[in-house]
mmCIF file of C-alpha atoms in Angstrom:
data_model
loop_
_atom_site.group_PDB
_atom_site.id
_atom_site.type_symbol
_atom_site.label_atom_id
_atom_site.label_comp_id
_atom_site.label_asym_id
_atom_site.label_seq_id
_atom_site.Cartn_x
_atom_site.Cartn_y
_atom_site.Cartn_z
ATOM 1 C CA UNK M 1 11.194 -8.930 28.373
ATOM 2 C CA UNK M 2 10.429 -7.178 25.041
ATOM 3 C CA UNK M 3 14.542 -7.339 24.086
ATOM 4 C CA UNK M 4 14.795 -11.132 24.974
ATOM 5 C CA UNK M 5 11.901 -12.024 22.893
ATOM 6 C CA UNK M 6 13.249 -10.172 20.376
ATOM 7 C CA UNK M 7 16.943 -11.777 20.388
ATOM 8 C CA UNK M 8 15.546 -15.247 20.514
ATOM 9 C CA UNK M 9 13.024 -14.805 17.515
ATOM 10 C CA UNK M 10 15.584 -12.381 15.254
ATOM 11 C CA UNK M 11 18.670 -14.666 16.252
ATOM 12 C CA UNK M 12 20.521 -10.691 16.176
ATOM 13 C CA UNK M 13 22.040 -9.426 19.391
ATOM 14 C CA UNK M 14 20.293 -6.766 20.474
ATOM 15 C CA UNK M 15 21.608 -4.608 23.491
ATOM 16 C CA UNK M 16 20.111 -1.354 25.105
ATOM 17 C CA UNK M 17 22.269 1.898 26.416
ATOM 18 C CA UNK M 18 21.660 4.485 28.598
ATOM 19 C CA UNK M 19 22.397 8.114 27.398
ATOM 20 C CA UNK M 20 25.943 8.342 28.900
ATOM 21 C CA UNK M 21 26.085 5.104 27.155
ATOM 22 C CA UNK M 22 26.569 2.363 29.996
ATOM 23 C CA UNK M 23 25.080 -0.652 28.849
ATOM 24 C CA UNK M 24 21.546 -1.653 30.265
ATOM 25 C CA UNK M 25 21.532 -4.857 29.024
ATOM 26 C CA UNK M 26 23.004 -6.754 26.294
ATOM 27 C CA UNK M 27 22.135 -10.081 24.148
ATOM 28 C CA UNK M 28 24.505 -11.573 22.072
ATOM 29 C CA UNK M 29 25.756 -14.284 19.867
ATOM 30 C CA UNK M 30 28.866 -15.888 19.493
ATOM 31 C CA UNK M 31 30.159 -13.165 16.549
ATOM 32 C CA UNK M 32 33.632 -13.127 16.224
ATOM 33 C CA UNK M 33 36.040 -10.467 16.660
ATOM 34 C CA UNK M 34 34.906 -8.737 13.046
ATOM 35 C CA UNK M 35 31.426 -8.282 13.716
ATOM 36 C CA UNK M 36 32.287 -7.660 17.502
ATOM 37 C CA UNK M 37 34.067 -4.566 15.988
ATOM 38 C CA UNK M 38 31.302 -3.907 13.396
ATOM 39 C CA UNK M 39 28.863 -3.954 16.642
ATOM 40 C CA UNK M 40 30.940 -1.249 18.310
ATOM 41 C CA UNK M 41 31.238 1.004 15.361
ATOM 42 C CA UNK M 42 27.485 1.759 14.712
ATOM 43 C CA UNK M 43 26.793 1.935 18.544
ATOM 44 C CA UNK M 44 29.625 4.553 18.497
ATOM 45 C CA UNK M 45 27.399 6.580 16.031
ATOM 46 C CA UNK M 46 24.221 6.137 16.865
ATOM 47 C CA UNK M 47 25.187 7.156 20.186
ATOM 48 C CA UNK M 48 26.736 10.230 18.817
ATOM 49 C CA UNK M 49 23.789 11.048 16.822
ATOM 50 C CA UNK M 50 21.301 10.661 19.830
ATOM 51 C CA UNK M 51 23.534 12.918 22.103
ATOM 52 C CA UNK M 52 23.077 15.294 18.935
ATOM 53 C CA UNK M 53 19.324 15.587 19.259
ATOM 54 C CA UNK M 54 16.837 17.828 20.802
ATOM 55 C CA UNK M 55 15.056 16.320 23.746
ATOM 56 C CA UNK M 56 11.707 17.378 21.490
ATOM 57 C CA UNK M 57 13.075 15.272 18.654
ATOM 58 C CA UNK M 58 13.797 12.478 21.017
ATOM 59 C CA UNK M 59 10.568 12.297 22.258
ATOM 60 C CA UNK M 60 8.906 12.539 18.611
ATOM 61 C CA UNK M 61 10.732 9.057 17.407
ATOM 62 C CA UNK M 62 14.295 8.172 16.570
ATOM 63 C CA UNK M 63 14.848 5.658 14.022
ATOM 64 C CA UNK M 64 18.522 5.205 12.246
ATOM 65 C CA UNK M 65 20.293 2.484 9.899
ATOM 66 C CA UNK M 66 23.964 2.214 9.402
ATOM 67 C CA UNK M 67 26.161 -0.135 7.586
ATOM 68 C CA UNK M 68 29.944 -0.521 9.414
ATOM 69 C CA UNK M 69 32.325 -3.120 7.479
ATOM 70 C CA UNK M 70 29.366 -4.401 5.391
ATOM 71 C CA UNK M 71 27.088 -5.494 7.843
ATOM 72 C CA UNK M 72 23.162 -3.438 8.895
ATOM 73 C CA UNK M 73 22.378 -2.389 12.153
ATOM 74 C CA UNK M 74 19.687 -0.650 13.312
ATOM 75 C CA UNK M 75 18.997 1.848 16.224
ATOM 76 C CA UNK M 76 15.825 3.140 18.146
ATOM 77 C CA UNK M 77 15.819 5.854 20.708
ATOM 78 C CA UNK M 78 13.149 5.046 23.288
ATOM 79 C CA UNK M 79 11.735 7.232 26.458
ATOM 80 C CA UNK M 80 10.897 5.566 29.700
ATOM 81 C CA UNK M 81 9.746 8.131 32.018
ATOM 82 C CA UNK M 82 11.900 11.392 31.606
ATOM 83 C CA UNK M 83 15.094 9.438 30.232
ATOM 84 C CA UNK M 84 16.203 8.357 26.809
ATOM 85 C CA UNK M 85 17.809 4.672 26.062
ATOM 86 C CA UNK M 86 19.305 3.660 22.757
ATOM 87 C CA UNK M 87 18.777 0.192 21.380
ATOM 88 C CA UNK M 88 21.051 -1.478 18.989
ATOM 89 C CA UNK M 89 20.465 -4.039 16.398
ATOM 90 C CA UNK M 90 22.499 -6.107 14.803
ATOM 91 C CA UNK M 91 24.800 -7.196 12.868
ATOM 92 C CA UNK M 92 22.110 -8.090 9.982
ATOM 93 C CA UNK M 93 21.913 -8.001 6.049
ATOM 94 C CA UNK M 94 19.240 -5.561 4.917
ATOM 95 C CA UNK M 95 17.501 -7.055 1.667
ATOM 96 C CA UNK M 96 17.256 -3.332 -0.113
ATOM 97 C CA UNK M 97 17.614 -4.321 -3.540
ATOM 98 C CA UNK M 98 21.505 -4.492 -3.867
ATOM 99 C CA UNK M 99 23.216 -7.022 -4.495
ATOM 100 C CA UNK M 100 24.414 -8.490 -1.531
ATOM 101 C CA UNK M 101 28.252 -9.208 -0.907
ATOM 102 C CA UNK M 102 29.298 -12.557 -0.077
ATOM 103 C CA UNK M 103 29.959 -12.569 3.784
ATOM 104 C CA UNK M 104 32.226 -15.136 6.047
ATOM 105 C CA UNK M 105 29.577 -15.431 8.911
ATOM 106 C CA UNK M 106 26.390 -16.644 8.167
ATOM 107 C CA UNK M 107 23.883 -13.364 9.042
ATOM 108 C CA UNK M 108 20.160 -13.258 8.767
ATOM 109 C CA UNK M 109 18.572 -11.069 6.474
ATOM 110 C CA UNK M 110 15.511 -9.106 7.290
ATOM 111 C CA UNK M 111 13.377 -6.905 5.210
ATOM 112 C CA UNK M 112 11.945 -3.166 5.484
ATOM 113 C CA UNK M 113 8.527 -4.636 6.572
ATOM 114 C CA UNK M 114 10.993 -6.603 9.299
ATOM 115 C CA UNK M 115 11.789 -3.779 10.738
ATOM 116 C CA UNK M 116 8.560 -1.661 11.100
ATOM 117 C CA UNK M 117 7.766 -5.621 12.429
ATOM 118 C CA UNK M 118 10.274 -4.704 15.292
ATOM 119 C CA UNK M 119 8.309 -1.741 16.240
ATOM 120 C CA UNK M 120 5.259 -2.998 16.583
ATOM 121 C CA UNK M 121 6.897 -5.307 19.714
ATOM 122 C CA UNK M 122 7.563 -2.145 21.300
ATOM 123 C CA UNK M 123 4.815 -0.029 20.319
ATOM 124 C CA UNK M 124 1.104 -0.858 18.945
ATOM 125 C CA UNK M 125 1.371 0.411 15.688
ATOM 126 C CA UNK M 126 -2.433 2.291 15.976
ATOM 127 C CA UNK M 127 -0.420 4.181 18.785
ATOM 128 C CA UNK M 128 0.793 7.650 18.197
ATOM 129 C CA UNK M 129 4.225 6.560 19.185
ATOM 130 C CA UNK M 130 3.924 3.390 17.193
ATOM 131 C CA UNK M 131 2.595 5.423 13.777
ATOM 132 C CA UNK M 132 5.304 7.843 14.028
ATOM 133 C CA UNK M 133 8.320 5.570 14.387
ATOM 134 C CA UNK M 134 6.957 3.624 11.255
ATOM 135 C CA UNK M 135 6.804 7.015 9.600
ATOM 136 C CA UNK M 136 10.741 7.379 10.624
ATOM 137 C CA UNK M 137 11.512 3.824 9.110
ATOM 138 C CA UNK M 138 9.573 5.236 6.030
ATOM 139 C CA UNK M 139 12.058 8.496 5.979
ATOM 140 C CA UNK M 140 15.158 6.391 6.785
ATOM 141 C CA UNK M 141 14.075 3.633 4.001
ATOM 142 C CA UNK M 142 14.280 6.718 1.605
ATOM 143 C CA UNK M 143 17.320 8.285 2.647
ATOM 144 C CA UNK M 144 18.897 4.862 2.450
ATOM 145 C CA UNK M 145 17.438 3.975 -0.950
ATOM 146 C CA UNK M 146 18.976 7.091 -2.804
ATOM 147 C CA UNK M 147 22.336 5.471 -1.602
ATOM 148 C CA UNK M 148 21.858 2.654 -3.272
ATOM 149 C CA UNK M 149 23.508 2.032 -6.623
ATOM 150 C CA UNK M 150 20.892 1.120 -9.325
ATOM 151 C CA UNK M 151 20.550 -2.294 -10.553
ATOM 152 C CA UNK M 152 18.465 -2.561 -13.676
ATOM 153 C CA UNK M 153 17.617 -6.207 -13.131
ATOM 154 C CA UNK M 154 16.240 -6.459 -9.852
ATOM 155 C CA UNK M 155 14.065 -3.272 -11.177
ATOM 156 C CA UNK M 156 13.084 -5.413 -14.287
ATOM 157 C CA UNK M 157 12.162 -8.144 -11.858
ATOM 158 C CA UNK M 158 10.233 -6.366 -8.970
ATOM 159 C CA UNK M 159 8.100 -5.162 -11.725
ATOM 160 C CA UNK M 160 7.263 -8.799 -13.678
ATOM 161 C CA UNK M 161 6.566 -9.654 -9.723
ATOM 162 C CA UNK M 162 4.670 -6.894 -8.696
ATOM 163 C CA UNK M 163 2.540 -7.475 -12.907
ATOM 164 C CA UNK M 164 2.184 -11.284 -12.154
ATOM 165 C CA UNK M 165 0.875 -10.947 -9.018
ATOM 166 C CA UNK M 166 -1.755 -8.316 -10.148
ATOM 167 C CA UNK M 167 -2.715 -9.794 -13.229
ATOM 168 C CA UNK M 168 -3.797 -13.114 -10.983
ATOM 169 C CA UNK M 169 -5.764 -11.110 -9.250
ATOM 170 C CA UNK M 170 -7.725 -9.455 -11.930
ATOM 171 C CA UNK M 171 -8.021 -12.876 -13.312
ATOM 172 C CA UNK M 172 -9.581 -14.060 -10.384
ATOM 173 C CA UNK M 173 -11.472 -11.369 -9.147
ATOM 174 C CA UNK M 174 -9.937 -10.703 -5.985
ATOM 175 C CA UNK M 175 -10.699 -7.460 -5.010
ATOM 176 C CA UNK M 176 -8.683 -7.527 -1.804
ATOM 177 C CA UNK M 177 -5.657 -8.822 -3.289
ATOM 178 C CA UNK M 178 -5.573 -6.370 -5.667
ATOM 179 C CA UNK M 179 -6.273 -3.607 -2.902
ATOM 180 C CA UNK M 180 -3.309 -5.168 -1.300
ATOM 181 C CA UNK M 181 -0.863 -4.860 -4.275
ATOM 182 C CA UNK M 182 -1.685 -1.778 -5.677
ATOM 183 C CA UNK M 183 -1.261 -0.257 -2.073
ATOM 184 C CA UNK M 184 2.302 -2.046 -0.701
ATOM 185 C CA UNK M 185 4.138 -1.856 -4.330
ATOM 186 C CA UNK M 186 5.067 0.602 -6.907
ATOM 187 C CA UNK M 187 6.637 0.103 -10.410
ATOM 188 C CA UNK M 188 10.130 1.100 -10.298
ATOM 189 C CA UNK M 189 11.436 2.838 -13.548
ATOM 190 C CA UNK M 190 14.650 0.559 -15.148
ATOM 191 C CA UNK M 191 16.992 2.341 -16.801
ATOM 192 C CA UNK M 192 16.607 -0.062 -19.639
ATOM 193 C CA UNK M 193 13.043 1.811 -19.985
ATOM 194 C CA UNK M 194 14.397 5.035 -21.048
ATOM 195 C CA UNK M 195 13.132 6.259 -24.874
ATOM 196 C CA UNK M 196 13.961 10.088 -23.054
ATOM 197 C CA UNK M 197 14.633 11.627 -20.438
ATOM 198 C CA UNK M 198 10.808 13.099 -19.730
ATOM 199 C CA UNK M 199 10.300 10.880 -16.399
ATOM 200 C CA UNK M 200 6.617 11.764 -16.525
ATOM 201 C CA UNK M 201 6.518 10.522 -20.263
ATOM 202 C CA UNK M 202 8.154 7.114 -19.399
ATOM 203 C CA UNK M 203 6.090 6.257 -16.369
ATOM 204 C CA UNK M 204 2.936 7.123 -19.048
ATOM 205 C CA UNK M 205 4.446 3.995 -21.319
ATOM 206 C CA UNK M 206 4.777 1.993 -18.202
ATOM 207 C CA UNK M 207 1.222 2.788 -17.537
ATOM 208 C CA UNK M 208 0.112 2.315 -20.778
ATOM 209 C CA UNK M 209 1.489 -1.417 -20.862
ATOM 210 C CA UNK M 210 0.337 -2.320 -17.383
ATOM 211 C CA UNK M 211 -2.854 -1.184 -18.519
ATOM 212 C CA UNK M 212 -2.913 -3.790 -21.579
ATOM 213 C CA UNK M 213 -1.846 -6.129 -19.108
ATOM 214 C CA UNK M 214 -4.997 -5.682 -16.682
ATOM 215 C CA UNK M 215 -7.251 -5.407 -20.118
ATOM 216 C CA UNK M 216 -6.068 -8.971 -21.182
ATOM 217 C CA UNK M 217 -6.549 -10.704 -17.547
ATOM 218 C CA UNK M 218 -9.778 -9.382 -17.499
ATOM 219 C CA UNK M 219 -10.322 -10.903 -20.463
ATOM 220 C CA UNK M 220 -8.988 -13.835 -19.543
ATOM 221 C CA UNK M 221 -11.201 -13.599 -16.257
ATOM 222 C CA UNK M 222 -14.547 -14.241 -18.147
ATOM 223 C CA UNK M 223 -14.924 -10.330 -19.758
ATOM 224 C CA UNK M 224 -16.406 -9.850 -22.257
ATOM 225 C CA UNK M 225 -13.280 -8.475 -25.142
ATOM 226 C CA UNK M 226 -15.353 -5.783 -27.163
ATOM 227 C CA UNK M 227 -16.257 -4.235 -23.810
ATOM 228 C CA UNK M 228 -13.163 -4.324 -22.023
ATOM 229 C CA UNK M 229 -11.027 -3.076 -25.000
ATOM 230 C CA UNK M 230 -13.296 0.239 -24.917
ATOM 231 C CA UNK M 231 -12.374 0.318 -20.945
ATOM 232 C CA UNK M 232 -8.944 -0.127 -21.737
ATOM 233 C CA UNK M 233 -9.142 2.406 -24.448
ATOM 234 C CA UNK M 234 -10.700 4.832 -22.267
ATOM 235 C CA UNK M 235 -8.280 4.483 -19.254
ATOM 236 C CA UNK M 236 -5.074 4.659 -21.891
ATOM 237 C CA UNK M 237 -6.695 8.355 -22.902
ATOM 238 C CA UNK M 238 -6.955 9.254 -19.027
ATOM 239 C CA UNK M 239 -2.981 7.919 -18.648
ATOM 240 C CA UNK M 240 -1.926 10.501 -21.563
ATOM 241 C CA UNK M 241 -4.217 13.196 -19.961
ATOM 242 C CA UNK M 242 -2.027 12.789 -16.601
ATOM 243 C CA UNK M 243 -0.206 15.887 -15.572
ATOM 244 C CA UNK M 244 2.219 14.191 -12.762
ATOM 245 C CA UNK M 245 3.541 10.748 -11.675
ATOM 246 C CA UNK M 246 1.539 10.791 -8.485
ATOM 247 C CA UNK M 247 -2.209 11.010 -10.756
ATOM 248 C CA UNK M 248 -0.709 8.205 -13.042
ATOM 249 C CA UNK M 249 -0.284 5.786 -9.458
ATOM 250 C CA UNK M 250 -3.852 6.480 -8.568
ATOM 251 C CA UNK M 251 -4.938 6.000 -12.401
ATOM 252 C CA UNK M 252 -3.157 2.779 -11.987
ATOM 253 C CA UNK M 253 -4.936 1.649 -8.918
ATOM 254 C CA UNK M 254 -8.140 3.060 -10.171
ATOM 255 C CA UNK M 255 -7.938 0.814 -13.325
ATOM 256 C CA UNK M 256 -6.442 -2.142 -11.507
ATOM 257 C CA UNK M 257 -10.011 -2.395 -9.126
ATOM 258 C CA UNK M 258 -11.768 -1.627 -12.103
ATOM 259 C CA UNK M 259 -10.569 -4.688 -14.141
ATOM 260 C CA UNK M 260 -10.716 -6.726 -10.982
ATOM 261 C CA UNK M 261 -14.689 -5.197 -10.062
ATOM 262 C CA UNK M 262 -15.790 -6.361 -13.430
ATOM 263 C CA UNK M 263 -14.149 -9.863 -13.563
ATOM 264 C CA UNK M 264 -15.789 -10.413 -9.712
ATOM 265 C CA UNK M 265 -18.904 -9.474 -11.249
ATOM 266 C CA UNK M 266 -18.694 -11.666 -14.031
ATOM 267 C CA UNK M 267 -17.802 -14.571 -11.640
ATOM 268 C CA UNK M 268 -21.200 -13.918 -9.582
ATOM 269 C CA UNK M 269 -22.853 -17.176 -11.260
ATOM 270 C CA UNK M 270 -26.047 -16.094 -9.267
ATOM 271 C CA UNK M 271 -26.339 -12.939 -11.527
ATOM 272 C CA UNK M 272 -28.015 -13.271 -15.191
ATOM 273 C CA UNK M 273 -26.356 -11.458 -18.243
ATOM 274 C CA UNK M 274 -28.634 -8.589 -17.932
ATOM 275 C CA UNK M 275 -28.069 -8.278 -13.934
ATOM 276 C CA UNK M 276 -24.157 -7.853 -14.707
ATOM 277 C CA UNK M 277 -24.990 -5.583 -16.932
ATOM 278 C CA UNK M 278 -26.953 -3.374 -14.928
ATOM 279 C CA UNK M 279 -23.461 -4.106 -12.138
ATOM 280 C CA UNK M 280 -21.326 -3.071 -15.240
ATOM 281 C CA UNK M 281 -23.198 -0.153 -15.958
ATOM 282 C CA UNK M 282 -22.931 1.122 -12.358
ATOM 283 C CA UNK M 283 -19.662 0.663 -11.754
ATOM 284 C CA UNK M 284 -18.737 2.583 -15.018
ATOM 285 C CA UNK M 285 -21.387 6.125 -14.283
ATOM 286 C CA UNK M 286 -20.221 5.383 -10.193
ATOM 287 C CA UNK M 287 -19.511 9.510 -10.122
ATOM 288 C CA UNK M 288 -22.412 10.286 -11.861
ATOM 289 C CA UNK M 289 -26.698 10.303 -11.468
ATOM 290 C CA UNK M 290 -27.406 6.938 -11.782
ATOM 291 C CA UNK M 291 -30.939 6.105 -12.872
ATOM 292 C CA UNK M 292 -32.838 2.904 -13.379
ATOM 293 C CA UNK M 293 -34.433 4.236 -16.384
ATOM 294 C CA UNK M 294 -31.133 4.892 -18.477
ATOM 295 C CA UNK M 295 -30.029 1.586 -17.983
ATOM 296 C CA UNK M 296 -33.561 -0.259 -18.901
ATOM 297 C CA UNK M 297 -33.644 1.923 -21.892
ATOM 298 C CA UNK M 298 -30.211 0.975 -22.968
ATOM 299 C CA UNK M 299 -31.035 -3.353 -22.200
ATOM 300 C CA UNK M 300 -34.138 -2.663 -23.821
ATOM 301 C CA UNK M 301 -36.572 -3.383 -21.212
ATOM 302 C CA UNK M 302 -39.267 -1.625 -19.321
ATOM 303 C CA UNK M 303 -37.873 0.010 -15.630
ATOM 304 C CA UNK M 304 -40.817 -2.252 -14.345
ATOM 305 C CA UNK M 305 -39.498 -5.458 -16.098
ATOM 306 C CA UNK M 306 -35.915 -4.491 -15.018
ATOM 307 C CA UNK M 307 -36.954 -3.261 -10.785
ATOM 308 C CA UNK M 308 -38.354 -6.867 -10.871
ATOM 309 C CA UNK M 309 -35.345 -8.438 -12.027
ATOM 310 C CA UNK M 310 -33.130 -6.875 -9.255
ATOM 311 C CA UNK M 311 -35.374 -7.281 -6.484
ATOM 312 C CA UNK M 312 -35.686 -10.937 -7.601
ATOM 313 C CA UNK M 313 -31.857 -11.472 -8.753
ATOM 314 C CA UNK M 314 -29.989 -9.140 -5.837
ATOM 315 C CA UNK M 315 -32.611 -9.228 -3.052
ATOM 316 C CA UNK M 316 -33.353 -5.496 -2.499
ATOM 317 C CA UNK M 317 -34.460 -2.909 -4.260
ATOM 318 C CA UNK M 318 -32.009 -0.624 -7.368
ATOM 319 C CA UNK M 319 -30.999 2.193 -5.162
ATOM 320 C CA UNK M 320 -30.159 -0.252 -2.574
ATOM 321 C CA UNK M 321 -27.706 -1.947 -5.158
ATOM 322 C CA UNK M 322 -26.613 1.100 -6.471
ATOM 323 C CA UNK M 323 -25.455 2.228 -2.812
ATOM 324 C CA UNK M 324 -24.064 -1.027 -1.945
ATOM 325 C CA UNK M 325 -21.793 -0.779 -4.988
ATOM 326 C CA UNK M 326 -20.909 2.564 -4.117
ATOM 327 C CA UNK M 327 -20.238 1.868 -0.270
ATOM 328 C CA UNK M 328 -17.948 -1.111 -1.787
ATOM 329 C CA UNK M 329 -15.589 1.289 -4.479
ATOM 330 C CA UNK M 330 -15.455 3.937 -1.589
ATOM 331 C CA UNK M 331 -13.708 1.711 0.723
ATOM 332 C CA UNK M 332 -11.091 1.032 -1.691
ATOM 333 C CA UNK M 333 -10.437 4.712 -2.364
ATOM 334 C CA UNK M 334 -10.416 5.093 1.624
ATOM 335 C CA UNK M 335 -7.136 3.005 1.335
ATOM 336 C CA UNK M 336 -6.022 5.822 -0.411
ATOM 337 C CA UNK M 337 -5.700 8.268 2.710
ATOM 338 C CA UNK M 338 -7.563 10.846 0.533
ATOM 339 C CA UNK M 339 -10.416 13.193 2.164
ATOM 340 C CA UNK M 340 -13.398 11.343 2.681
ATOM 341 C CA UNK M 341 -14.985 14.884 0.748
ATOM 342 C CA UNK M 342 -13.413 13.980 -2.333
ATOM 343 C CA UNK M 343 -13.784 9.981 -1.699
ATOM 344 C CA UNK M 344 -18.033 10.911 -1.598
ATOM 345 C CA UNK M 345 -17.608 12.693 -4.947
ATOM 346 C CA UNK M 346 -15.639 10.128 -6.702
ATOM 347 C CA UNK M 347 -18.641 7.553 -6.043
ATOM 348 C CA UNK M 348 -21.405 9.524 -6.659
ATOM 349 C CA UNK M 349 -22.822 11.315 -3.401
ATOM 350 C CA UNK M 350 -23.818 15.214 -3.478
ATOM 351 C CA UNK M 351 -22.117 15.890 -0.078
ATOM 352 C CA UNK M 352 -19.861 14.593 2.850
ATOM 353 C CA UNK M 353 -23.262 13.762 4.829
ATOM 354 C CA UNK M 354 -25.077 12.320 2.646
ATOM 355 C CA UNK M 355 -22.001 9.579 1.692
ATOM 356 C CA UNK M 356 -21.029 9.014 5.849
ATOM 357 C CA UNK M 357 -24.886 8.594 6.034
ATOM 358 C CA UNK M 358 -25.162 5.612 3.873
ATOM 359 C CA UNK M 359 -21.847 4.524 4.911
ATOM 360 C CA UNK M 360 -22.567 4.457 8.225
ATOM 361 C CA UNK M 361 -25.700 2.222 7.132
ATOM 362 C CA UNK M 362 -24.321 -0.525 5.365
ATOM 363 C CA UNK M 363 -20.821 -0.777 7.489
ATOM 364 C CA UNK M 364 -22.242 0.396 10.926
ATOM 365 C CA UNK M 365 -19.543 3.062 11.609
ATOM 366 C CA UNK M 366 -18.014 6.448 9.937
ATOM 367 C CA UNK M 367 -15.676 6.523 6.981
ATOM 368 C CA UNK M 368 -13.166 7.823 9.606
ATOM 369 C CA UNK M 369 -13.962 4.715 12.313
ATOM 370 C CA UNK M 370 -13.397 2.820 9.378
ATOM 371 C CA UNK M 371 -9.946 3.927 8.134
ATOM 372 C CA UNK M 372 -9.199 3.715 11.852
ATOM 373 C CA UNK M 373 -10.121 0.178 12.391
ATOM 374 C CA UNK M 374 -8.296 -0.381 9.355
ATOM 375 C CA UNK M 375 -5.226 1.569 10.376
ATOM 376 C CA UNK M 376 -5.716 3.717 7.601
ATOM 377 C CA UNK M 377 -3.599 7.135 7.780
ATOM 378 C CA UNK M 378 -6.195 9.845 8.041
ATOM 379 C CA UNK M 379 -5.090 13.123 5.738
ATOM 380 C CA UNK M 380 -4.289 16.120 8.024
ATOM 381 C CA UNK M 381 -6.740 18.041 6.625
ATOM 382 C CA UNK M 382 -9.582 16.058 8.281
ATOM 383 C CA UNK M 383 -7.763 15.730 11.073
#
C-alpha cells in the first residue's frame, strides 16, 4: 500500500526486490528505452551492494544514491520478518547544488529533505528504525556532496538566502523562525571568499559580517543603535576568540537568538522602557547571579519601586521573570542536542536539578521529554 501511495504522489516508479532479486512488485511509468536502461543499471548495483552486506548492517539501515546515464535513483534495504527486500527509486533529478544537465524526458526533481520525506512513509521518524535511516540519508548526502564539483555561485546565493531570511527574522522578532534557520542551514564557504588559505580564519570574516548583518536588523527592528553596537562589538571579540569552525556555528546561532530576543522584547508594546530594560539586562547576565538590586541600582530606582513595576507590568513576581526568561533561552539551546548539564549552566542554574526542576514547572515535563516531543536528538552521553 505504502509503494502505491508513494508512486502516485512522487510520479517515480518505484519497484521492490527480493534478495535473489525477483521482483516483488513493480510501478512504473511510461520511460522509454533510456531510462528503462538507466532503471536497470542502479538496481544492478544496489543489488550488488546489498548482497555485499552483513545481515547486522542490514538490519541497522541501508540507504544508497546512484546516478546511471545522468539520472538519481535511490535505494532502501528494508526487513520484514527475517528477510531483506530492496526498494528502488527512480529515475529522478536530485537538486544537490549542481548544475543540472539539460535532459530529453521531463523528470521530477526532489530534494534531500524529499527523501528523508520518503522515509518517514515507511517508518515514523521518532522510531529507532526511522531515526537511523535519516541518519544514513545524512551520511549518504555527505558522501555524495564531496562528489560534487564546486560552483561558486550557487554558494554565493545559498548564503544571501540563508542572510535574507535571517535578517527578516531578527527584524521581526521571530524567535522560532530564527530557531528554524539557524538549525536547517549553514553558510557555505565560496571560493570567491578566500583572502588565505586558514579555513578557520575565513569562516571568522564570514562570521564577522553576518554578525553586522544581525546588528543592523536589530536595529532596524526597533533597537536601540548605541546598545546594540556594544552587543555586536562584544560578539565580534567572542568570533576572533573562536578556536574551531564548529564554536563559530554555535556563536552564530547564539548571536542570531540574541538579536532576535532583544528585537521581540522591544516589540512587547505592553512593556515600559524601564521593563525592557530590566528583559535586556537579563538576557545579557542569563549565565550569571542575577539580582534585582543590580539592575534597580543601574535604572536608578529603589528594588521596591522596581519589584512593583514587574509585578504590575509582567504579572508575577522578578525571580519568576527571571526563570521564565531562562526556561525560554534554554529551549533554544536544547535544539542544539547539547547535554542538558551544560544547557543549565549556559542559563544560569547551579546544577542539572535545580534547571529540570524549574523546567519541569513552567513546561510540565523534563528537558529530555521535551527534546523528545520535539524530536530532538538526545547526545549519547545522556543517553
Amino acid at each position: 500500500m505504502a509503494l502505491n501511495k508513494l508512486f502516485l504522489l512522487s510520479g517515480v516508479d518505484v519497484a521492490l526486490f527480493s534478495w535473489s532479486g525477483e521482483s516483488v512488485i513493480q510501478y512504473h511509468r511510461k520511460n522509454g528505452p533510456a531510462l528503462d536502461e538507466a532503471f536497470k543499471q542502479a538496481f544492478a548495483s544496489a543489488l550488488e551492494k546489498m548482497r555485499k552486506m552483513t545481515a547486522a548492517d542490514l538490519s541497522s539501515g541501508c540507504v544508497s544514491l546512484y546516478k546511471k546515464q545522468g539520472y538519481s535513483f535511490f535505494s532502501l534495504v528494508a526487513a520484514v520478518g527475517e528477510e531483506f527486500f530492496l526498494l528502488l527509486f527512480g529515475p529522478f533529478i536530485l537538486d544537490d547544488g549542481q548544475e543540472g544537465a539539460v535532459h530529453s524526458v521531463s523528470l521530477r526533481h526532489f530534494s534531500w529533505g524529499d527523501l528523508e520525506t520518503i522515509m518517514s512513509m515507511f517508518y515514523p521518524a521518532s522510531s529507532s528504525q526511522g531515526t537511523a535511516y535519516v541518519s544514513r540519508i545524512s551520511d549518504q548526502k555527505s558522501e555524495w556532496e564531496a562528489g560534487v564539483p564546486y560552483n561558486d555561485k550557487l554558494a554565493i546565493l545559498h548564503n544571501a538566502q540563508t542572510e535574507y531570511a535571517l535578517m527578516e527574522a531578527i527584524c521581526c522578532g521571530d524567535l522560532e523562525g530564527i530557531r528554524k534557520i539557524v538549525l536547517h542551514n549553514s553558510f557555505m564557504e565560496p571560493l570567491h571568499y578566500h583572502p588565505c588559505n586558514d579555513v578557520l580564519r575565513n569562516m571568522k570574516n564570514i562570521s564577522l559580517s553576518i554578525n553586522t548583518l544581525c546588528y543592523h536588523a536589530a536595529c532596524e527592528g526597533g533597537c536601540p543603535t548605541v546598545y546594540m553596537r556594544s552587543m555586536a562589538a562584544r560578539f565580534a571579540e567572542q568570533i576572533e576568540h573562536c578556536h574551531t569552525t564548529e564554536d563559530l556555528a554555535n556563536l552564530r546561532r547564539d548571536f542570531a537568538l540574541f538579536y532576535g530576543e532583544k528585537v521581540a522584547a522591544m516589540k512587547n508594546g505592553k512593556y515600559s522602557m524601564q521593563m525592557r530594560s530590566v528583559v535586556f539586562y537579563i538576557h545579557d547576565h542569563m549565565a550569571e547571579n542575577i539580582r534585582l538590586s543590580d539592575i534597580a541600582e543601574i535604572l536608578s530606582v529603589s528594588t521596591g519601586a522596581l519589584s512593583r513595576r514587574i509585578n504590575r507590568e509582567y504579572g508575577d513576581s522578578f525571580s519568576a521573570l527571571v526563570n521564565n526568561l531562562r526556561i525560554q533561552r534554554a529551549c533554544q539551546y536544547l535544539n542544539l542536542a547539547i547535554p542538558v548539564s551544560a544547557v543549565a549552566e549556559r542559563v544560569g542554574y547551579k546544577s542539572s536539578s535545580q534547571f529540570c526542576r524549574h523546567f519541569r514547572g513552567i513546561k510540565k515535563m523534563t528537558p529530555t521529554e521535551w527534546r523528545e516531543q520535539n524530536h530532538i536528538d538526545i547526545p549519547q552521553a545522556e543517553s
